[in-house]
Amino acid sequence: MNELDWLKIKQMAIMWVKEASNQLKASLVETIRVETKSSPDDLVTEMDRKIEQYFLRKIQAHFPNHAFLGEEGISGEEYKNRDTIWIIDPIDGTTNFVHQQYNFAISVAVYHKGEGKVGLIYDVMNDDLYHAMAGDGAYKNDDRLERLTPVDIDKAIIGLNARWLLYKKKANHLTMIELVDKVRGVRSYGSAALEMAYVASGRLDGYVSLKLSPWDFAAALVLLKEVGGCYSTFYGESLAILKSSSVFVGRPQFHQKVIQKFVHKELKS
Ligand code: IPD
Ligand code: CA
Ligand code: CA
């Protein structure tokens, strides 16, 4: 197989995601070991590590020249020097996985020379696969997603974690409060990848986080690009695919308007 046959790579990635999701579903009836990482709200389970290892083994076996970057850190530093990189969150929404057994996803992206080629976000419990390949459109299962159209701020529903409203969390909390005040509604699902898949599929109009890592947003950007969604940091700068940063994604025009109306005002003050 040609190493850069993106359709084949996408099909293999889908197969692995489905297999990994079966492992996750099976684990729900067992007692899972849970640990905390940087803080009591930063959880990791044995399944996060097991699923990440599963992808690493598959990728090393089939694409030994590809690099791997996963949240649980088994990748090392060599990923910086390879042309093709897999960026994987084995469970996005671990807190939901542990507490609710619902609303968690597997996020898999393949980038080549900095460009998103394949993006998959799998909503495990609903069996919904959001998938995209560069230039080939984005899909939810078998349905092609429509191109996103603009929406007015006062008619928009956005995804946002309420913690970003706390005083001096990362941005000026007053900016966040004003944004929450002006949109039609705010939702918080606890999985950044799923929330951005909802933006790509039109269920949400935007999603804001003041700190995400590459494995949280890499796959979502591939989906969003295919449907004409906009993405940047919360301050309107381009996202660097291998760096943690704030992330703001949304419908065209809506995205720009929010940055102009709320964020630029904050930067000026
Ligand atoms: C987290 C989830 C959560 C978001 C956090 C992420 P994890 O990922 O996406 O919704 O608010 O910033 O770290 O730790 O469950 O993979
Ligand atoms: Ca995550
Ligand atoms: Ca994770």
mmCIF file of C-alpha atoms and ligand atoms in Angstrom:
data_model
loop_
_atom_site.group_PDB
_atom_site.id
_atom_site.type_symbol
_atom_site.label_atom_id
_atom_site.label_comp_id
_atom_site.label_asym_id
_atom_site.label_seq_id
_atom_site.Cartn_x
_atom_site.Cartn_y
_atom_site.Cartn_z
ATOM 1 C CA MET A 1 0.000 0.000 0.000
ATOM 2 C CA ASN A 2 1.198 3.497 -0.820
ATOM 3 C CA GLU A 3 2.048 4.996 2.579
ATOM 4 C CA LEU A 4 0.134 8.151 1.687
ATOM 5 C CA ASP A 5 -3.111 6.673 0.421
ATOM 6 C CA TRP A 6 -5.297 8.768 2.693
ATOM 7 C CA LEU A 7 -8.497 6.863 1.932
ATOM 8 C CA LYS A 8 -6.872 3.563 2.942
ATOM 9 C CA ILE A 9 -5.400 5.222 6.024
ATOM 10 C CA LYS A 10 -8.825 6.577 6.926
ATOM 11 C CA GLN A 11 -10.451 3.157 6.502
ATOM 12 C CA MET A 12 -7.829 1.512 8.696
ATOM 13 C CA ALA A 13 -8.197 4.225 11.327
ATOM 14 C CA ILE A 14 -11.976 3.700 11.342
ATOM 15 C CA MET A 15 -11.483 -0.035 11.856
ATOM 16 C CA TRP A 16 -9.164 0.608 14.803
ATOM 17 C CA VAL A 17 -11.499 3.213 16.318
ATOM 18 C CA LYS A 18 -14.412 0.744 16.202
ATOM 19 C CA GLU A 19 -12.285 -1.984 17.773
ATOM 20 C CA ALA A 20 -11.074 0.415 20.479
ATOM 21 C CA SER A 21 -14.640 1.491 21.197
ATOM 22 C CA ASN A 22 -15.636 -2.154 21.731
ATOM 23 C CA GLN A 23 -12.869 -2.410 24.314
ATOM 24 C CA LEU A 24 -14.148 0.741 26.011
ATOM 25 C CA LYS A 25 -17.757 -0.464 26.074
ATOM 26 C CA ALA A 26 -16.714 -3.850 27.465
ATOM 27 C CA SER A 27 -14.717 -2.136 30.216
ATOM 28 C CA LEU A 28 -17.817 -0.303 31.484
ATOM 29 C CA VAL A 29 -19.095 -3.422 33.235
ATOM 30 C CA GLU A 30 -15.774 -3.930 34.992
ATOM 31 C CA THR A 31 -14.134 -2.024 37.838
ATOM 32 C CA ILE A 32 -11.751 0.432 36.196
ATOM 33 C CA ARG A 33 -8.680 1.808 37.981
ATOM 34 C CA VAL A 34 -8.888 5.618 38.120
ATOM 35 C CA GLU A 35 -6.019 7.952 39.045
ATOM 36 C CA THR A 36 -5.643 11.719 39.132
ATOM 37 C CA LYS A 37 -2.930 13.528 37.148
ATOM 38 C CA SER A 38 -2.238 17.260 37.645
ATOM 39 C CA SER A 39 -5.284 17.942 39.883
ATOM 40 C CA PRO A 40 -8.328 16.149 41.376
ATOM 41 C CA ASP A 41 -10.342 17.025 38.261
ATOM 42 C CA ASP A 42 -7.717 15.637 35.852
ATOM 43 C CA LEU A 43 -8.498 11.923 35.634
ATOM 44 C CA VAL A 44 -6.829 9.068 33.837
ATOM 45 C CA THR A 45 -7.948 5.450 33.802
ATOM 46 C CA GLU A 46 -6.228 2.237 32.844
ATOM 47 C CA MET A 47 -8.438 2.315 29.710
ATOM 48 C CA ASP A 48 -6.986 5.678 28.535
ATOM 49 C CA ARG A 49 -3.546 4.064 28.592
ATOM 50 C CA LYS A 50 -4.694 0.754 27.142
ATOM 51 C CA ILE A 51 -6.452 2.377 24.167
ATOM 52 C CA GLU A 52 -3.516 4.699 23.480
ATOM 53 C CA GLN A 53 -1.165 1.668 23.511
ATOM 54 C CA TYR A 54 -3.523 -0.147 21.158
ATOM 55 C CA PHE A 55 -3.310 2.682 18.579
ATOM 56 C CA LEU A 56 0.440 3.013 19.019
ATOM 57 C CA ARG A 57 0.940 -0.709 18.332
ATOM 58 C CA LYS A 58 -1.264 -0.603 15.215
ATOM 59 C CA ILE A 59 0.437 2.492 13.815
ATOM 60 C CA GLN A 60 3.943 1.200 14.492
ATOM 61 C CA ALA A 61 3.075 -2.097 12.819
ATOM 62 C CA HIS A 62 1.482 -0.561 9.709
ATOM 63 C CA PHE A 63 3.230 2.818 9.389
ATOM 64 C CA PRO A 64 6.644 2.576 11.044
ATOM 65 C CA ASN A 65 7.662 5.937 9.554
ATOM 66 C CA HIS A 66 4.724 7.824 11.017
ATOM 67 C CA ALA A 67 5.002 9.690 14.305
ATOM 68 C CA PHE A 68 2.527 9.384 17.145
ATOM 69 C CA LEU A 69 1.328 11.933 19.677
ATOM 70 C CA GLY A 70 -1.141 10.794 22.316
ATOM 71 C CA GLU A 71 -2.445 12.396 25.472
ATOM 72 C CA GLU A 72 -1.041 9.750 27.788
ATOM 73 C CA GLY A 73 2.465 10.537 26.618
ATOM 74 C CA ILE A 74 3.857 7.311 25.283
ATOM 75 C CA SER A 75 5.127 9.046 22.160
ATOM 76 C CA GLY A 76 8.418 10.649 23.178
ATOM 77 C CA GLU A 77 9.903 13.574 21.277
ATOM 78 C CA GLU A 78 10.640 12.003 17.884
ATOM 79 C CA TYR A 79 7.241 13.121 16.553
ATOM 80 C CA LYS A 80 8.618 16.579 15.844
ATOM 81 C CA ASN A 81 10.835 15.385 12.983
ATOM 82 C CA ARG A 82 8.455 13.197 10.973
ATOM 83 C CA ASP A 83 6.297 14.308 8.034
ATOM 84 C CA THR A 84 3.225 12.312 9.018
ATOM 85 C CA ILE A 85 1.861 12.295 12.532
ATOM 86 C CA TRP A 86 -1.094 10.619 14.219
ATOM 87 C CA ILE A 87 -2.572 12.746 17.012
ATOM 88 C CA ILE A 88 -4.800 10.719 19.292
ATOM 89 C CA ASP A 89 -6.959 11.221 22.337
ATOM 90 C CA PRO A 90 -7.847 7.681 23.448
ATOM 91 C CA ILE A 91 -10.739 8.951 25.578
ATOM 92 C CA ASP A 92 -11.854 12.551 25.290
ATOM 93 C CA GLY A 93 -14.171 13.143 28.220
ATOM 94 C CA THR A 94 -12.551 10.804 30.748
ATOM 95 C CA THR A 95 -14.555 12.392 33.572
ATOM 96 C CA ASN A 96 -17.758 11.505 31.705
ATOM 97 C CA PHE A 97 -16.404 8.008 31.020
ATOM 98 C CA VAL A 98 -15.821 7.495 34.758
ATOM 99 C CA HIS A 99 -18.862 9.255 36.221
ATOM 100 C CA GLN A 100 -21.566 9.064 33.572
ATOM 101 C CA GLN A 101 -20.490 6.351 31.166
ATOM 102 C CA TYR A 102 -21.778 8.625 28.411
ATOM 103 C CA ASN A 103 -20.596 11.541 26.217
ATOM 104 C CA PHE A 104 -17.008 10.494 25.668
ATOM 105 C CA ALA A 105 -15.190 10.058 22.376
ATOM 106 C CA ILE A 106 -12.129 8.668 20.673
ATOM 107 C CA SER A 107 -10.382 11.341 18.617
ATOM 108 C CA VAL A 108 -7.923 10.390 15.863
ATOM 109 C CA ALA A 109 -6.230 12.745 13.414
ATOM 110 C CA VAL A 110 -3.558 12.245 10.784
ATOM 111 C CA TYR A 111 -1.543 15.291 9.704
ATOM 112 C CA HIS A 112 1.004 15.422 6.908
ATOM 113 C CA LYS A 113 3.529 18.282 6.774
ATOM 114 C CA GLY A 114 1.267 20.277 9.069
ATOM 115 C CA GLU A 115 -1.903 19.710 7.040
ATOM 116 C CA GLY A 116 -4.884 17.774 8.408
ATOM 117 C CA LYS A 117 -5.585 14.784 6.146
ATOM 118 C CA VAL A 118 -7.891 12.559 8.200
ATOM 119 C CA GLY A 119 -10.052 13.374 11.222
ATOM 120 C CA LEU A 120 -12.261 10.971 13.183
ATOM 121 C CA ILE A 121 -14.312 11.637 16.299
ATOM 122 C CA TYR A 122 -16.247 8.647 17.537
ATOM 123 C CA ASP A 123 -19.097 9.133 20.002
ATOM 124 C CA VAL A 124 -18.754 5.708 21.582
ATOM 125 C CA MET A 125 -22.072 5.306 23.391
ATOM 126 C CA ASN A 126 -24.198 6.748 20.586
ATOM 127 C CA ASP A 127 -22.248 4.865 17.921
ATOM 128 C CA ASP A 128 -21.878 8.070 15.901
ATOM 129 C CA LEU A 129 -18.748 8.464 13.824
ATOM 130 C CA TYR A 130 -17.850 11.965 12.637
ATOM 131 C CA HIS A 131 -15.245 11.557 9.900
ATOM 132 C CA ALA A 132 -13.478 13.600 7.280
ATOM 133 C CA MET A 133 -10.685 13.380 4.773
ATOM 134 C CA ALA A 134 -9.133 16.521 3.288
ATOM 135 C CA GLY A 135 -10.993 17.550 0.141
ATOM 136 C CA ASP A 136 -13.616 14.826 0.477
ATOM 137 C CA GLY A 137 -16.175 16.449 2.795
ATOM 138 C CA ALA A 138 -17.132 15.588 6.352
ATOM 139 C CA TYR A 139 -19.686 12.997 7.429
ATOM 140 C CA LYS A 140 -21.687 11.853 10.403
ATOM 141 C CA ASN A 141 -21.916 8.116 9.803
ATOM 142 C CA ASP A 142 -23.190 7.873 6.190
ATOM 143 C CA ASP A 143 -24.600 11.392 6.006
ATOM 144 C CA ARG A 144 -22.530 14.116 4.416
ATOM 145 C CA LEU A 145 -22.451 17.230 6.600
ATOM 146 C CA GLU A 146 -23.660 20.437 5.013
ATOM 147 C CA ARG A 147 -21.512 23.519 4.696
ATOM 148 C CA LEU A 148 -21.982 25.774 7.703
ATOM 149 C CA THR A 149 -23.887 29.012 7.233
ATOM 150 C CA PRO A 150 -23.609 32.177 9.363
ATOM 151 C CA VAL A 151 -25.756 32.802 12.448
ATOM 152 C CA ASP A 152 -26.384 35.975 14.463
ATOM 153 C CA ILE A 153 -24.823 36.099 17.910
ATOM 154 C CA ASP A 154 -28.209 36.400 19.629
ATOM 155 C CA LYS A 155 -29.436 33.246 17.878
ATOM 156 C CA ALA A 156 -26.329 31.147 18.560
ATOM 157 C CA ILE A 157 -25.888 28.227 20.960
ATOM 158 C CA ILE A 158 -22.314 27.696 22.039
ATOM 159 C CA GLY A 159 -20.403 25.023 23.931
ATOM 160 C CA LEU A 160 -18.512 26.374 26.937
ATOM 161 C CA ASN A 161 -17.271 24.976 30.239
ATOM 162 C CA ALA A 162 -18.658 27.123 33.091
ATOM 163 C CA ARG A 163 -15.233 27.168 34.735
ATOM 164 C CA TRP A 164 -14.086 29.704 32.152
ATOM 165 C CA LEU A 165 -16.423 32.194 33.814
ATOM 166 C CA LEU A 166 -14.407 32.112 37.032
ATOM 167 C CA TYR A 167 -12.369 35.128 37.943
ATOM 168 C CA LYS A 168 -9.050 35.323 36.075
ATOM 169 C CA LYS A 169 -9.097 31.693 34.987
ATOM 170 C CA LYS A 170 -7.260 32.332 31.693
ATOM 171 C CA ALA A 171 -8.933 35.278 29.958
ATOM 172 C CA ASN A 172 -10.828 38.202 31.366
ATOM 173 C CA HIS A 173 -13.815 36.443 32.937
ATOM 174 C CA LEU A 174 -15.957 39.505 32.210
ATOM 175 C CA THR A 175 -15.487 38.866 28.461
ATOM 176 C CA MET A 176 -16.728 35.325 28.902
ATOM 177 C CA ILE A 177 -19.680 36.465 31.017
ATOM 178 C CA GLU A 178 -20.640 39.027 28.368
ATOM 179 C CA LEU A 179 -20.436 36.398 25.627
ATOM 180 C CA VAL A 180 -22.626 34.023 27.665
ATOM 181 C CA ASP A 181 -25.069 36.869 28.238
ATOM 182 C CA LYS A 182 -25.406 37.725 24.542
ATOM 183 C CA VAL A 183 -25.779 34.294 22.926
ATOM 184 C CA ARG A 184 -29.090 32.426 22.893
ATOM 185 C CA GLY A 185 -27.817 29.468 24.897
ATOM 186 C CA VAL A 186 -24.800 27.714 26.367
ATOM 187 C CA ARG A 187 -24.209 23.960 26.617
ATOM 188 C CA SER A 188 -21.471 21.952 28.276
ATOM 189 C CA TYR A 189 -21.029 18.299 27.308
ATOM 190 C CA GLY A 190 -17.610 17.592 28.864
ATOM 191 C CA SER A 191 -15.855 16.391 25.700
ATOM 192 C CA ALA A 192 -14.148 19.069 23.645
ATOM 193 C CA ALA A 193 -13.816 16.762 20.635
ATOM 194 C CA LEU A 194 -17.520 15.926 20.655
ATOM 195 C CA GLU A 195 -18.480 19.560 21.144
ATOM 196 C CA MET A 196 -16.427 20.559 18.102
ATOM 197 C CA ALA A 197 -17.947 17.668 16.124
ATOM 198 C CA TYR A 198 -21.313 19.175 17.104
ATOM 199 C CA VAL A 199 -20.168 22.501 15.641
ATOM 200 C CA ALA A 200 -19.115 20.753 12.413
ATOM 201 C CA SER A 201 -22.519 19.091 12.213
ATOM 202 C CA GLY A 202 -24.489 22.245 13.074
ATOM 203 C CA ARG A 203 -25.797 21.123 16.472
ATOM 204 C CA LEU A 204 -23.782 23.875 18.159
ATOM 205 C CA ASP A 205 -22.882 27.193 16.515
ATOM 206 C CA GLY A 206 -19.575 27.624 18.326
ATOM 207 C CA TYR A 207 -17.318 26.180 21.004
ATOM 208 C CA VAL A 208 -14.805 27.979 23.228
ATOM 209 C CA SER A 209 -12.078 26.632 25.469
ATOM 210 C CA LEU A 210 -9.298 28.657 27.029
ATOM 211 C CA LYS A 211 -6.933 25.702 27.072
ATOM 212 C CA LEU A 212 -6.860 22.644 24.851
ATOM 213 C CA SER A 213 -4.091 20.350 23.676
ATOM 214 C CA PRO A 214 -3.414 19.027 20.161
ATOM 215 C CA TRP A 215 -5.176 15.685 20.837
ATOM 216 C CA ASP A 216 -8.331 17.570 21.883
ATOM 217 C CA PHE A 217 -8.680 19.588 18.680
ATOM 218 C CA ALA A 218 -6.593 18.000 15.866
ATOM 219 C CA ALA A 219 -9.358 15.771 14.459
ATOM 220 C CA ALA A 220 -12.036 18.443 14.868
ATOM 221 C CA LEU A 221 -10.117 20.902 12.702
ATOM 222 C CA VAL A 222 -10.115 18.435 9.798
ATOM 223 C CA LEU A 223 -13.898 18.094 10.081
ATOM 224 C CA LEU A 224 -14.446 21.838 10.425
ATOM 225 C CA LYS A 225 -12.310 22.714 7.427
ATOM 226 C CA GLU A 226 -14.432 20.441 5.235
ATOM 227 C CA VAL A 227 -17.669 22.210 6.193
ATOM 228 C CA GLY A 228 -16.344 25.766 6.072
ATOM 229 C CA GLY A 229 -16.153 26.157 9.851
ATOM 230 C CA CYS A 230 -13.723 28.723 11.276
ATOM 231 C CA TYR A 231 -11.144 28.084 13.961
ATOM 232 C CA SER A 232 -8.468 30.051 15.794
ATOM 233 C CA THR A 233 -7.313 30.781 19.306
ATOM 234 C CA PHE A 234 -9.838 32.749 21.365
ATOM 235 C CA TYR A 235 -7.826 35.827 20.383
ATOM 236 C CA GLY A 236 -8.162 35.171 16.652
ATOM 237 C CA GLU A 237 -4.623 33.863 16.055
ATOM 238 C CA SER A 238 -3.946 30.771 13.922
ATOM 239 C CA LEU A 239 -3.815 27.517 15.842
ATOM 240 C CA ALA A 240 -0.477 25.709 15.999
ATOM 241 C CA ILE A 241 -1.278 22.039 15.624
ATOM 242 C CA LEU A 242 1.388 20.809 18.043
ATOM 243 C CA LYS A 243 0.814 23.420 20.772
ATOM 244 C CA SER A 244 -1.687 23.805 23.586
ATOM 245 C CA SER A 245 -3.683 27.018 23.401
ATOM 246 C CA SER A 246 -7.115 28.531 23.688
ATOM 247 C CA VAL A 247 -9.453 27.373 20.927
ATOM 248 C CA PHE A 248 -12.515 29.002 19.442
ATOM 249 C CA VAL A 249 -14.409 27.339 16.595
ATOM 250 C CA GLY A 250 -17.642 28.353 14.981
ATOM 251 C CA ARG A 251 -19.775 29.105 11.994
ATOM 252 C CA PRO A 252 -18.345 31.511 9.418
ATOM 253 C CA GLN A 253 -18.934 35.201 10.175
ATOM 254 C CA PHE A 254 -20.222 34.299 13.664
ATOM 255 C CA HIS A 255 -16.643 33.339 14.581
ATOM 256 C CA GLN A 256 -15.210 36.649 13.310
ATOM 257 C CA LYS A 257 -18.021 38.704 14.877
ATOM 258 C CA VAL A 258 -17.469 37.202 18.328
ATOM 259 C CA ILE A 259 -13.750 37.932 18.168
ATOM 260 C CA GLN A 260 -14.380 41.511 17.022
ATOM 261 C CA LYS A 261 -17.149 42.253 19.483
ATOM 262 C CA PHE A 262 -15.892 40.594 22.660
ATOM 263 C CA VAL A 263 -12.259 39.650 22.432
ATOM 264 C CA HIS A 264 -10.885 42.722 20.702
ATOM 265 C CA LYS A 265 -12.664 44.855 23.253
ATOM 266 C CA GLU A 266 -10.957 42.880 26.018
ATOM 267 C CA LEU A 267 -7.558 43.295 24.358
ATOM 268 C CA LYS A 268 -8.050 47.050 24.079
ATOM 269 C CA SER A 269 -9.140 47.479 27.702
HETATM 270 C C1 IPD B 1 -10.943 17.121 28.408
HETATM 271 C C2 IPD B 1 -12.329 17.257 27.849
HETATM 272 C C3 IPD B 1 -13.034 18.447 28.477
HETATM 273 C C4 IPD B 1 -12.259 19.736 28.282
HETATM 274 C C5 IPD B 1 -10.840 19.569 28.839
HETATM 275 C C6 IPD B 1 -10.153 18.383 28.178
HETATM 276 P P1 IPD B 1 -9.921 14.633 28.566
HETATM 277 O O1 IPD B 1 -10.249 16.041 27.806
HETATM 278 O O2 IPD B 1 -12.300 17.448 26.460
HETATM 279 O O3 IPD B 1 -14.318 18.633 27.917
HETATM 280 O O4 IPD B 1 -12.918 20.782 28.945
HETATM 281 O O5 IPD B 1 -10.109 20.741 28.599
HETATM 282 O O6 IPD B 1 -8.849 18.235 28.712
HETATM 283 O O7 IPD B 1 -8.957 14.956 29.664
HETATM 284 O O8 IPD B 1 -11.177 14.081 29.043
HETATM 285 O O9 IPD B 1 -9.285 13.870 27.464
HETATM 286 CA CA CA B 2 -9.082 15.406 25.731
HETATM 287 CA CA CA B 3 -8.099 12.067 27.066
#
